[in-house]
Every structure is written in C-alpha cells, then in structure tokens.
C-alpha positions as a LaTeX table, in Angstrom:
\begin{tabular}{lrrr}
\hline
Residue & $x$ (\AA) & $y$ (\AA) & $z$ (\AA) \\
\hline
Met1 & $-95.76$ & 60.93 & $-13.18$ \\
Thr2 & $-93.12$ & 58.34 & $-13.97$ \\
Thr3 & $-90.55$ & 61.03 & $-14.74$ \\
Glu4 & $-91.18$ & 62.81 & $-11.48$ \\
Thr5 & $-90.87$ & 59.56 & $-9.54$ \\
Ser6 & $-87.60$ & 58.70 & $-11.28$ \\
Ala7 & $-86.18$ & 62.16 & $-10.64$ \\
Ala8 & $-87.20$ & 62.02 & $-6.99$ \\
Ala9 & $-85.51$ & 58.66 & $-6.43$ \\
Pro10 & $-81.91$ & 59.98 & $-6.13$ \\
Arg11 & $-83.04$ & 62.78 & $-3.78$ \\
Gln12 & $-84.95$ & 60.26 & $-1.65$ \\
Arg13 & $-81.90$ & 57.97 & $-1.47$ \\
Leu14 & $-79.69$ & 60.82 & $-0.29$ \\
Arg15 & $-82.27$ & 61.96 & 2.24 \\
Thr16 & $-82.48$ & 58.49 & 3.81 \\
Gly17 & $-78.69$ & 58.32 & 4.10 \\
Asp18 & $-78.31$ & 55.28 & 1.84 \\
Asp19 & $-74.65$ & 55.34 & 0.88 \\
Pro20 & $-74.08$ & 53.66 & $-2.52$ \\
Asp21 & $-70.45$ & 52.91 & $-1.57$ \\
Ala22 & $-71.27$ & 51.35 & 1.79 \\
His23 & $-70.36$ & 47.88 & 0.52 \\
Leu24 & $-66.85$ & 49.15 & $-0.24$ \\
Arg25 & $-66.16$ & 50.77 & 3.13 \\
Thr26 & $-64.35$ & 49.15 & 6.05 \\
Asn27 & $-64.82$ & 49.59 & 9.79 \\
Pro28 & $-61.29$ & 50.08 & 11.19 \\
Met29 & $-62.53$ & 49.93 & 14.77 \\
Lys30 & $-64.08$ & 46.47 & 14.35 \\
Ile31 & $-61.07$ & 45.20 & 12.40 \\
Gly32 & $-58.63$ & 46.46 & 15.04 \\
Val33 & $-60.57$ & 45.18 & 18.06 \\
Gly34 & $-61.29$ & 41.86 & 16.36 \\
Leu35 & $-57.66$ & 41.31 & 15.38 \\
Val36 & $-56.33$ & 42.23 & 18.84 \\
Gly37 & $-58.96$ & 40.00 & 20.45 \\
Leu38 & $-58.04$ & 37.05 & 18.21 \\
Ile39 & $-54.35$ & 37.39 & 19.03 \\
Ala40 & $-55.09$ & 37.68 & 22.75 \\
Val41 & $-57.36$ & 34.61 & 22.78 \\
Val42 & $-54.93$ & 32.44 & 20.84 \\
Trp43 & $-52.01$ & 33.57 & 23.01 \\
Gly44 & $-53.95$ & 32.97 & 26.23 \\
Val45 & $-55.25$ & 29.51 & 25.27 \\
Ala46 & $-51.81$ & 28.45 & 24.02 \\
Asn47 & $-50.15$ & 29.50 & 27.27 \\
Leu48 & $-52.85$ & 27.80 & 29.34 \\
Phe49 & $-52.38$ & 24.60 & 27.35 \\
Leu50 & $-48.62$ & 24.69 & 27.87 \\
Ala51 & $-49.13$ & 25.32 & 31.58 \\
Phe52 & $-51.44$ & 22.28 & 31.77 \\
Ala53 & $-48.86$ & 20.18 & 29.94 \\
Tyr54 & $-45.67$ & 21.20 & 31.75 \\
Tyr55 & $-46.80$ & 22.54 & 35.14 \\
Pro56 & $-49.92$ & 20.57 & 36.16 \\
Gln57 & $-49.05$ & 21.05 & 39.84 \\
Trp58 & $-50.04$ & 24.70 & 39.52 \\
Phe59 & $-53.70$ & 23.69 & 39.13 \\
Gly60 & $-54.06$ & 21.19 & 41.96 \\
Asn61 & $-55.63$ & 17.80 & 41.27 \\
Lys62 & $-56.80$ & 16.31 & 37.97 \\
Phe63 & $-60.43$ & 17.17 & 38.64 \\
Val64 & $-59.61$ & 20.88 & 38.78 \\
Ile65 & $-57.53$ & 20.56 & 35.61 \\
Gly66 & $-60.46$ & 18.88 & 33.85 \\
Ile67 & $-62.93$ & 21.59 & 34.89 \\
Leu68 & $-60.55$ & 24.36 & 33.83 \\
Ala69 & $-59.89$ & 22.62 & 30.52 \\
Ile70 & $-63.64$ & 22.46 & 29.79 \\
Ile71 & $-64.16$ & 26.10 & 30.74 \\
Ala72 & $-61.14$ & 27.24 & 28.74 \\
Gly73 & $-62.10$ & 25.09 & 25.77 \\
Val74 & $-65.77$ & 26.09 & 25.52 \\
Gly75 & $-65.26$ & 29.68 & 26.69 \\
Gly76 & $-62.16$ & 30.12 & 24.56 \\
Ala77 & $-64.00$ & 28.88 & 21.45 \\
Ala78 & $-66.93$ & 31.27 & 22.12 \\
Val79 & $-64.64$ & 34.27 & 22.62 \\
Leu80 & $-62.54$ & 33.30 & 19.59 \\
Phe81 & $-65.55$ & 33.21 & 17.28 \\
Phe82 & $-66.88$ & 36.45 & 18.79 \\
Phe83 & $-63.73$ & 38.37 & 17.85 \\
Leu84 & $-63.46$ & 36.51 & 14.54 \\
Asn85 & $-66.99$ & 37.59 & 13.66 \\
Met86 & $-66.18$ & 41.17 & 14.69 \\
Phe87 & $-63.08$ & 41.19 & 12.47 \\
Val88 & $-64.99$ & 39.84 & 9.46 \\
Glu89 & $-67.85$ & 42.32 & 9.95 \\
Gly90 & $-65.33$ & 45.17 & 9.82 \\
Leu91 & $-64.32$ & 44.25 & 6.26 \\
Pro92 & $-66.15$ & 45.66 & 3.23 \\
Arg93 & $-69.58$ & 44.04 & 2.94 \\
Arg94 & $-68.88$ & 42.26 & $-0.35$ \\
Leu95 & $-65.58$ & 40.87 & 0.95 \\
Ser96 & $-67.12$ & 39.99 & 4.32 \\
Glu97 & $-69.89$ & 37.92 & 2.76 \\
Gly98 & $-67.36$ & 35.95 & 0.73 \\
Val99 & $-64.86$ & 35.45 & 3.54 \\
Ile100 & $-67.12$ & 34.57 & 6.46 \\
Pro101 & $-67.61$ & 30.83 & 5.63 \\
Tyr102 & $-63.85$ & 30.34 & 5.30 \\
Ala103 & $-63.18$ & 32.37 & 8.45 \\
Phe104 & $-65.38$ & 30.16 & 10.59 \\
Leu105 & $-63.93$ & 27.00 & 9.05 \\
Leu106 & $-60.35$ & 28.19 & 9.58 \\
Pro107 & $-60.04$ & 27.30 & 13.32 \\
Gly108 & $-61.26$ & 23.76 & 12.64 \\
Leu109 & $-58.92$ & 23.35 & 9.70 \\
Leu110 & $-56.00$ & 24.66 & 11.73 \\
Leu111 & $-56.82$ & 22.21 & 14.52 \\
Val112 & $-57.01$ & 19.32 & 12.06 \\
Gly113 & $-53.70$ & 20.41 & 10.58 \\
Leu114 & $-52.10$ & 20.63 & 14.02 \\
Met115 & $-53.43$ & 17.28 & 15.26 \\
Leu116 & $-53.36$ & 15.21 & 12.04 \\
Val117 & $-51.39$ & 16.67 & 9.14 \\
Tyr118 & $-48.32$ & 17.79 & 11.10 \\
Pro119 & $-47.94$ & 14.47 & 13.01 \\
Thr120 & $-48.28$ & 12.59 & 9.71 \\
Phe121 & $-45.32$ & 14.37 & 8.14 \\
Gln122 & $-43.40$ & 14.12 & 11.41 \\
Thr123 & $-44.00$ & 10.35 & 11.46 \\
Ile124 & $-42.73$ & 10.01 & 7.90 \\
Asn125 & $-39.67$ & 12.01 & 8.90 \\
Tyr126 & $-38.99$ & 9.80 & 11.95 \\
Ser127 & $-39.29$ & 6.65 & 9.83 \\
Phe128 & $-35.87$ & 7.54 & 8.35 \\
Ala129 & $-34.27$ & 8.01 & 11.79 \\
Asn130 & $-32.72$ & 5.63 & 14.32 \\
Ala131 & $-34.36$ & 4.00 & 17.35 \\
Asp132 & $-34.47$ & 7.19 & 19.45 \\
Ser133 & $-34.94$ & 9.60 & 16.50 \\
Thr134 & $-31.63$ & 11.34 & 17.06 \\
Ala135 & $-29.95$ & 10.58 & 13.72 \\
Tyr136 & $-31.00$ & 9.68 & 10.21 \\
Val137 & $-30.34$ & 6.14 & 8.96 \\
Gly138 & $-31.85$ & 6.40 & 5.49 \\
Leu139 & $-33.89$ & 3.40 & 4.38 \\
Gln140 & $-32.46$ & 1.06 & 7.03 \\
Asn141 & $-35.74$ & 0.86 & 8.99 \\
Tyr142 & $-37.65$ & $-0.17$ & 5.87 \\
Lys143 & $-35.00$ & $-2.77$ & 5.00 \\
Thr144 & $-35.26$ & $-4.18$ & 8.52 \\
Ile145 & $-39.04$ & $-4.50$ & 8.63 \\
Phe146 & $-39.31$ & $-5.88$ & 5.09 \\
Gly147 & $-36.68$ & $-8.48$ & 6.02 \\
Ser148 & $-38.58$ & $-9.53$ & 9.15 \\
Asn149 & $-40.67$ & $-12.73$ & 9.16 \\
Glu150 & $-42.88$ & $-11.23$ & 11.87 \\
Phe151 & $-43.72$ & $-8.27$ & 9.61 \\
Trp152 & $-44.73$ & $-10.50$ & 6.70 \\
Gln153 & $-46.73$ & $-12.74$ & 9.02 \\
Ser154 & $-48.58$ & $-9.65$ & 10.23 \\
Ile155 & $-49.21$ & $-8.63$ & 6.61 \\
Val156 & $-50.65$ & $-12.08$ & 5.83 \\
Asn157 & $-52.87$ & $-11.92$ & 8.92 \\
Asn158 & $-54.09$ & $-8.45$ & 7.98 \\
Ile159 & $-54.94$ & $-9.66$ & 4.47 \\
Leu160 & $-56.85$ & $-12.59$ & 5.99 \\
Trp161 & $-58.78$ & $-10.20$ & 8.23 \\
Leu162 & $-59.53$ & $-7.99$ & 5.20 \\
Leu163 & $-60.81$ & $-10.89$ & 3.12 \\
Ile164 & $-63.11$ & $-12.30$ & 5.80 \\
Val165 & $-64.37$ & $-9.62$ & 8.19 \\
Pro166 & $-65.83$ & $-6.92$ & 5.86 \\
Ala167 & $-67.59$ & $-9.51$ & 3.69 \\
Leu168 & $-69.16$ & $-11.29$ & 6.68 \\
Val169 & $-70.12$ & $-8.03$ & 8.39 \\
Val170 & $-71.97$ & $-6.88$ & 5.25 \\
Ala171 & $-73.55$ & $-10.31$ & 4.79 \\
Phe172 & $-74.79$ & $-10.50$ & 8.39 \\
Gly173 & $-75.93$ & $-6.88$ & 8.22 \\
Val174 & $-78.05$ & $-7.56$ & 5.12 \\
Ile175 & $-79.48$ & $-10.80$ & 6.53 \\
Val176 & $-80.43$ & $-9.26$ & 9.87 \\
Ala177 & $-81.87$ & $-6.15$ & 8.19 \\
Val178 & $-84.06$ & $-8.22$ & 5.87 \\
Leu179 & $-85.25$ & $-10.66$ & 8.56 \\
Ala180 & $-85.91$ & $-7.91$ & 11.11 \\
Asp181 & $-87.99$ & $-6.08$ & 8.51 \\
Lys182 & $-90.35$ & $-9.09$ & 8.41 \\
Leu183 & $-91.10$ & $-8.86$ & 12.14 \\
Ser184 & $-93.76$ & $-6.81$ & 13.84 \\
Ala185 & $-92.89$ & $-3.23$ & 14.78 \\
Thr186 & $-92.10$ & $-4.23$ & 18.38 \\
Gly187 & $-90.20$ & $-7.35$ & 17.36 \\
Glu188 & $-88.13$ & $-5.36$ & 14.86 \\
Lys189 & $-87.16$ & $-2.81$ & 17.51 \\
Val190 & $-86.17$ & $-5.50$ & 20.02 \\
Ala191 & $-84.19$ & $-7.54$ & 17.47 \\
Lys192 & $-82.33$ & $-4.52$ & 16.10 \\
Ser193 & $-81.58$ & $-3.23$ & 19.60 \\
Met194 & $-80.04$ & $-6.56$ & 20.59 \\
Ile195 & $-77.92$ & $-6.75$ & 17.43 \\
Phe196 & $-76.83$ & $-3.12$ & 17.76 \\
Leu197 & $-76.03$ & $-3.39$ & 21.49 \\
Pro198 & $-72.39$ & $-4.57$ & 21.01 \\
Met199 & $-71.67$ & $-1.25$ & 19.24 \\
Ala200 & $-71.91$ & 0.37 & 22.69 \\
Ile201 & $-69.04$ & $-1.81$ & 23.94 \\
Ser202 & $-65.43$ & $-0.88$ & 23.34 \\
Ala203 & $-63.16$ & $-3.30$ & 21.51 \\
Val204 & $-61.25$ & $-3.85$ & 24.76 \\
Gly205 & $-64.46$ & $-4.69$ & 26.64 \\
Ala206 & $-65.63$ & $-6.98$ & 23.85 \\
Ser207 & $-62.27$ & $-8.78$ & 23.88 \\
Ala208 & $-62.56$ & $-9.34$ & 27.63 \\
Ile209 & $-66.05$ & $-10.78$ & 27.15 \\
Trp210 & $-64.92$ & $-13.15$ & 24.42 \\
Leu211 & $-61.90$ & $-14.25$ & 26.44 \\
Leu212 & $-64.45$ & $-15.73$ & 28.84 \\
Val213 & $-66.05$ & $-17.54$ & 25.90 \\
Tyr214 & $-62.67$ & $-18.98$ & 24.83 \\
Ala215 & $-61.48$ & $-19.69$ & 28.41 \\
Tyr216 & $-59.61$ & $-22.96$ & 29.08 \\
Asn217 & $-59.47$ & $-25.14$ & 32.18 \\
Asn218 & $-57.50$ & $-28.35$ & 32.58 \\
Pro219 & $-59.21$ & $-31.65$ & 31.69 \\
Gly220 & $-61.37$ & $-32.91$ & 34.53 \\
Gln221 & $-62.18$ & $-29.42$ & 35.77 \\
Pro222 & $-65.45$ & $-27.63$ & 35.05 \\
Gln223 & $-65.12$ & $-25.65$ & 31.80 \\
Thr224 & $-66.21$ & $-22.09$ & 32.47 \\
Gly225 & $-65.53$ & $-21.05$ & 28.87 \\
Leu226 & $-68.66$ & $-21.41$ & 26.74 \\
Leu227 & $-66.83$ & $-22.82$ & 23.71 \\
Asn228 & $-64.98$ & $-25.45$ & 25.73 \\
Ala229 & $-68.16$ & $-26.32$ & 27.65 \\
Ile230 & $-69.92$ & $-27.05$ & 24.35 \\
Trp231 & $-66.88$ & $-28.86$ & 22.94 \\
Thr232 & $-66.42$ & $-31.12$ & 25.97 \\
Gly233 & $-70.18$ & $-31.70$ & 26.08 \\
Leu234 & $-69.87$ & $-33.15$ & 22.58 \\
Gly235 & $-67.13$ & $-35.50$ & 23.80 \\
Gly236 & $-64.00$ & $-33.52$ & 22.90 \\
Asp237 & $-61.06$ & $-32.48$ & 25.05 \\
Pro238 & $-60.80$ & $-28.86$ & 26.21 \\
Gln239 & $-58.70$ & $-26.71$ & 23.88 \\
Thr240 & $-56.65$ & $-23.56$ & 24.24 \\
Trp241 & $-58.47$ & $-22.09$ & 21.27 \\
Leu242 & $-56.43$ & $-18.94$ & 20.85 \\
Ala243 & $-53.20$ & $-20.95$ & 20.66 \\
Ile244 & $-54.33$ & $-23.13$ & 17.73 \\
Asp245 & $-52.67$ & $-21.74$ & 14.61 \\
Thr246 & $-53.80$ & $-24.62$ & 12.39 \\
Leu247 & $-55.71$ & $-23.16$ & 9.42 \\
Lys248 & $-55.46$ & $-19.83$ & 11.26 \\
Leu249 & $-58.22$ & $-20.93$ & 13.62 \\
Asn250 & $-57.11$ & $-18.57$ & 16.39 \\
Ser251 & $-57.10$ & $-15.57$ & 14.03 \\
Ile252 & $-60.58$ & $-16.51$ & 12.80 \\
Leu253 & $-61.82$ & $-16.69$ & 16.40 \\
Leu254 & $-60.48$ & $-13.16$ & 16.93 \\
Met255 & $-62.27$ & $-12.01$ & 13.79 \\
Val256 & $-65.53$ & $-13.23$ & 15.30 \\
Ile257 & $-65.17$ & $-10.51$ & 17.96 \\
Leu258 & $-64.95$ & $-7.71$ & 15.40 \\
Ile259 & $-67.80$ & $-9.17$ & 13.33 \\
Trp260 & $-69.91$ & $-9.25$ & 16.51 \\
Leu261 & $-69.08$ & $-5.60$ & 17.14 \\
Gln262 & $-69.64$ & $-4.29$ & 13.61 \\
Ala263 & $-72.72$ & $-6.29$ & 12.54 \\
Gly264 & $-75.03$ & $-3.80$ & 14.27 \\
Phe265 & $-73.44$ & $-0.87$ & 12.42 \\
Ala266 & $-73.94$ & $-2.60$ & 9.07 \\
Met267 & $-77.50$ & $-3.60$ & 9.98 \\
Val268 & $-78.60$ & $-0.04$ & 10.79 \\
Leu269 & $-77.31$ & 1.47 & 7.54 \\
Leu270 & $-78.46$ & $-1.39$ & 5.34 \\
Ser271 & $-81.88$ & $-1.53$ & 6.99 \\
Ser272 & $-82.40$ & 2.16 & 6.24 \\
Ala273 & $-81.34$ & 1.58 & 2.63 \\
Ile274 & $-83.69$ & $-1.39$ & 2.23 \\
Lys275 & $-86.61$ & 0.60 & 3.65 \\
Gly276 & $-85.80$ & 3.30 & 1.11 \\
Val277 & $-86.31$ & 0.95 & $-1.86$ \\
Pro278 & $-89.47$ & 2.16 & $-3.67$ \\
Glu279 & $-92.42$ & $-0.17$ & $-3.09$ \\
Asp280 & $-93.47$ & 0.33 & $-6.72$ \\
Thr281 & $-90.40$ & $-1.53$ & $-8.01$ \\
Leu282 & $-91.10$ & $-4.45$ & $-5.66$ \\
Glu283 & $-94.75$ & $-4.64$ & $-6.71$ \\
Ala284 & $-93.77$ & $-4.46$ & $-10.38$ \\
Ala285 & $-91.38$ & $-7.39$ & $-9.90$ \\
Arg286 & $-94.09$ & $-9.42$ & $-8.16$ \\
Ile287 & $-96.55$ & $-8.70$ & $-10.97$ \\
Asp288 & $-93.93$ & $-9.93$ & $-13.45$ \\
Gly289 & $-93.87$ & $-13.23$ & $-11.54$ \\
Ala290 & $-90.56$ & $-12.83$ & $-9.68$ \\
Gly291 & $-90.18$ & $-14.75$ & $-6.42$ \\
Glu292 & $-89.06$ & $-13.12$ & $-3.19$ \\
Phe293 & $-85.54$ & $-14.49$ & $-3.60$ \\
Gln294 & $-85.31$ & $-13.08$ & $-7.13$ \\
Ile295 & $-86.72$ & $-9.75$ & $-5.94$ \\
Phe296 & $-84.08$ & $-9.60$ & $-3.23$ \\
Trp297 & $-81.12$ & $-10.28$ & $-5.54$ \\
Gln298 & $-82.29$ & $-8.52$ & $-8.71$ \\
Val299 & $-84.27$ & $-5.58$ & $-7.33$ \\
Val300 & $-83.29$ & $-4.80$ & $-3.73$ \\
Ile301 & $-79.55$ & $-5.47$ & $-3.83$ \\
Pro302 & $-78.87$ & $-3.32$ & $-6.95$ \\
Gln303 & $-80.73$ & $-0.40$ & $-5.35$ \\
Ile304 & $-78.77$ & $-0.57$ & $-2.09$ \\
Lys305 & $-75.43$ & $-1.19$ & $-3.80$ \\
Gly306 & $-74.13$ & 2.26 & $-2.82$ \\
Thr307 & $-74.83$ & 1.66 & 0.88 \\
Ile308 & $-73.25$ & $-1.81$ & 0.71 \\
Ile309 & $-70.07$ & $-0.33$ & $-0.77$ \\
Thr310 & $-69.99$ & 2.40 & 1.88 \\
Val311 & $-70.38$ & $-0.10$ & 4.74 \\
Phe312 & $-67.82$ & $-2.45$ & 3.19 \\
Val313 & $-65.16$ & 0.24 & 2.74 \\
Thr314 & $-65.77$ & 1.65 & 6.24 \\
Val315 & $-65.38$ & $-1.77$ & 7.86 \\
Phe316 & $-62.42$ & $-2.48$ & 5.55 \\
Ile317 & $-60.56$ & 0.57 & 6.88 \\
Thr318 & $-61.47$ & $-0.38$ & 10.48 \\
Val319 & $-60.09$ & $-3.88$ & 9.94 \\
Leu320 & $-56.89$ & $-2.55$ & 8.40 \\
Lys321 & $-56.23$ & $-0.66$ & 11.64 \\
Val322 & $-57.36$ & $-3.45$ & 14.02 \\
Phe323 & $-55.31$ & $-3.41$ & 17.22 \\
Asp324 & $-57.31$ & $-3.58$ & 20.46 \\
Ile325 & $-58.68$ & $-7.08$ & 19.96 \\
Val326 & $-55.32$ & $-8.67$ & 19.17 \\
Tyr327 & $-53.51$ & $-6.77$ & 21.92 \\
Val328 & $-55.98$ & $-7.72$ & 24.67 \\
Thr329 & $-56.38$ & $-11.37$ & 23.70 \\
Thr330 & $-53.02$ & $-12.70$ & 22.47 \\
Asn331 & $-50.75$ & $-9.65$ & 22.04 \\
Gly332 & $-49.74$ & $-11.15$ & 18.72 \\
Ala333 & $-48.65$ & $-14.54$ & 20.09 \\
Tyr334 & $-49.35$ & $-17.89$ & 18.38 \\
Gly335 & $-49.13$ & $-16.34$ & 14.91 \\
Thr336 & $-51.99$ & $-13.83$ & 15.40 \\
Asn337 & $-50.03$ & $-10.58$ & 15.08 \\
Val338 & $-51.29$ & $-7.73$ & 12.88 \\
Ile339 & $-49.65$ & $-4.54$ & 11.64 \\
Ala340 & $-51.06$ & $-2.17$ & 14.27 \\
Asn341 & $-50.10$ & $-4.46$ & 17.16 \\
Leu342 & $-46.64$ & $-4.98$ & 15.69 \\
Phe343 & $-46.20$ & $-1.20$ & 15.59 \\
Phe344 & $-47.26$ & $-0.88$ & 19.24 \\
Asn345 & $-44.83$ & $-3.54$ & 20.41 \\
Lys346 & $-41.98$ & $-2.10$ & 18.38 \\
Leu347 & $-42.53$ & 1.38 & 19.78 \\
Phe348 & $-43.29$ & 0.67 & 23.45 \\
Ala349 & $-41.88$ & $-2.79$ & 24.17 \\
Ala350 & $-38.78$ & $-2.81$ & 21.96 \\
Ser351 & $-38.20$ & 1.00 & 22.01 \\
Glu352 & $-37.59$ & 0.97 & 18.25 \\
Ala353 & $-39.20$ & 4.25 & 17.21 \\
Gly354 & $-37.64$ & 4.19 & 13.75 \\
Gln355 & $-38.99$ & 0.74 & 12.82 \\
Ala356 & $-42.34$ & 1.50 & 14.46 \\
Thr357 & $-42.86$ & 4.66 & 12.42 \\
Ala358 & $-41.78$ & 2.84 & 9.26 \\
Ile359 & $-44.53$ & 0.28 & 9.94 \\
Val360 & $-47.04$ & 3.10 & 10.39 \\
Val361 & $-46.00$ & 4.66 & 7.08 \\
Val362 & $-46.61$ & 1.34 & 5.33 \\
Leu363 & $-50.06$ & 1.18 & 6.94 \\
Leu364 & $-50.76$ & 4.78 & 5.91 \\
Ile365 & $-49.85$ & 4.05 & 2.30 \\
Ala366 & $-52.16$ & 1.03 & 2.35 \\
Val367 & $-55.09$ & 3.09 & 3.68 \\
Ile368 & $-54.78$ & 6.06 & 1.29 \\
Pro369 & $-56.24$ & 4.28 & $-1.82$ \\
Leu370 & $-59.22$ & 3.13 & 0.24 \\
Ile371 & $-59.90$ & 6.62 & 1.54 \\
Trp372 & $-59.58$ & 8.02 & $-1.98$ \\
Tyr373 & $-62.05$ & 5.43 & $-3.27$ \\
Gln374 & $-64.48$ & 6.18 & $-0.42$ \\
Val375 & $-64.38$ & 9.92 & $-1.14$ \\
Lys376 & $-64.78$ & 9.32 & $-4.91$ \\
His377 & $-67.69$ & 6.96 & $-4.33$ \\
Phe378 & $-69.40$ & 9.47 & $-2.04$ \\
Arg379 & $-68.99$ & 12.27 & $-4.60$ \\
Asp380 & $-70.34$ & 10.05 & $-7.39$ \\
Glu381 & $-73.37$ & 9.23 & $-5.26$ \\
Glu382 & $-74.00$ & 12.89 & $-4.50$ \\
Ala383 & $-73.64$ & 13.81 & $-8.17$ \\
Gly384 & $-76.15$ & 11.12 & $-9.14$ \\
Arg385 & $-78.89$ & 12.43 & $-6.84$ \\
\hline
\end{tabular}
C-alpha cells in the first residue's frame, strides 16, 4: 500500500500541473510592465515637481498647487508601489521573497538620501567655499569662526544649556510622574494633561507667551509682565529681564521656556516606565523594611534607568539644536546667542554662506557621538529583552 502510494505521487504531481521548477522561473511580462511603469512614474513625478518649483504660475493659485501636490504625492506613491510589486512578483519566487522587503524600503531610503544625506555632504563641501559658494577658500571659514568671540560665546551658552536643561527636564518629568501616580484616576488624567499641554505649542508660540511673562514697562506704569508684577509687588524695581547677563540670568530665563515645553514629554515616557515596574519588587522592598524614599531611589530608579537615559539623550540633542526660542526672544543679543542662531544670522543676515555652513558642520560633529550613543543604547536595550 505504501509502495503504491509512493509510486503514484509523481504521477499525481504531474497531473495537477505542479511544476517543480516554478520557483526558478520568471514572468517577463510582469517584469517588463513593472519596470516601464516604475520609470514612467518616477519621470512623471519628477517633472511635476520641477514644474511646481520653477513654473508655479502654470497651476494657478497656491491652493490648487497644494491640492495637486497631495494628489500627486499620494497617488504617485500608490502607483509606484503597484508597479514595484508587479516587478518583484515577476522575479523567480525564491528571489522575489528575499527582495521584496528591500524593494519596498528602497523608495523611503532614496528619499532620505535625497533630503538628508546629499545635503549633508553638500553642506560640508560649501563649508570650504567663500561667502557665495563660488570659489574654494580652504580652511579659512573655520579659522574665522574659531577666531570669533561670538562663536565661543555661543559655544559657552550651548554648553550651559546642555548642562541645565536636560537634567531639569528629566528631574521634573520624574517628579511629576511620581506625584501624578499618587492621585486618583481622574486627578492623574487632569494633572498629566495640563503638564503635557505645552507640547502642543510650537517653540515660537511658547516664546511669544513667555515674552509676555518677561515684559517690561517703565517705573510708575502698570507692569503687565507677570515676573515684573511679582517683583515690583515685593518692592523691587521693574527689570528688563532678558537683558541681564549677570550670572547668565537671561539665558537661564530662556531655558525655562524649553523646560516648560519638554517636561510633558519626559513625564509621559517616565510615567509609563514607572507603571511598568513590577509590583512584586516594590512589595519585597516594603517587607524588607525599606521606606518609600529608599524604594524610589534603590528600586524604581534603577529599573527605569534605560528610559531616563533615552529621555535625557533626546532632550540633549534637542537642546544642542535650540534656535527658535533664542531667535524670537533676543535674537542672540545681550550675550544669549547659541550655535544654531549664530548660523542663521551668518547665513541670512550677514550673507556669509561659507562661515554659516562651517558652523553647521561643527554642530553636526558635536551631534554625531550623541546619536551613536543613542543608537547603541537602544540596541543594548533590545538585546537585553
């Protein structure tokens, strides 16, 4: 019986049309149509983009351009992936199964390369050129910025921001997360919503709000600025707070804005981490006689260390690139300048593209170790799970 079944198997396979070499065969029709379709879509979208960029008058007003851009973007992506899928399906089955993840990632990677990688190398190239990027000047731009007092003042201010803001954001985030966790369910939701609300405000909007807090009116006039109203209520004279460079007070007042914005972000992540601490470890610590303060420092904090590092590094990178707050409030005056704002003023106010790009390259070099550490930390966390 077994022998008959085994002998019948090859005949049955041939009768059902099961081709043993099907996984090695290609479909030239699908490959050809898919390839032609891909080329046509890329060519069409590229030409439409160039038309938008150089001949916007062809499309009427900006509203029409926006609608067409959405249609072309969404529709173009759908058609692109349709032909891409057709092309991959035409390949031999074994090759198709291995290639398809990379094929669908390829458009995204190309877009990232076009929008991020290429401009990065172009910026490095321009950092060795003159003010209008028409001739190379070697290392002159770097010599100029490193010999500038304004550049070193911006570096010092950036370091001050980096020392204060990330640490305080993490500290406030932990404190709020712990205290909110002690409230009732409704109270926790309300408290966290209020703390997180500033995250919905742009840095420019937040700066405008805090300019009202720091507002100054002449002595004898009503002080509309909250800080001066409190200060004069305590018997002091109104102050132009953002012009006081003593002990870097004005820079610290600008840091308050970013701390206010980022505290909600830190709170959400740290609150989730704290809630994820196993209750068994907390109960075991209580049974051993540990107080709540000891439990917090010796049990909770070590278990949320990974999240704390992630929040700290994320805020650290944000602070390193801080620009909006300084630009809107002081534009770098009164000793408050930072690297990103210095770059902006060099490029757009002073028309010194060479020095501006050199400043950006310095900032890029400073950020790379942090990004590397963040990626390494994330991989170590994933490997430890």
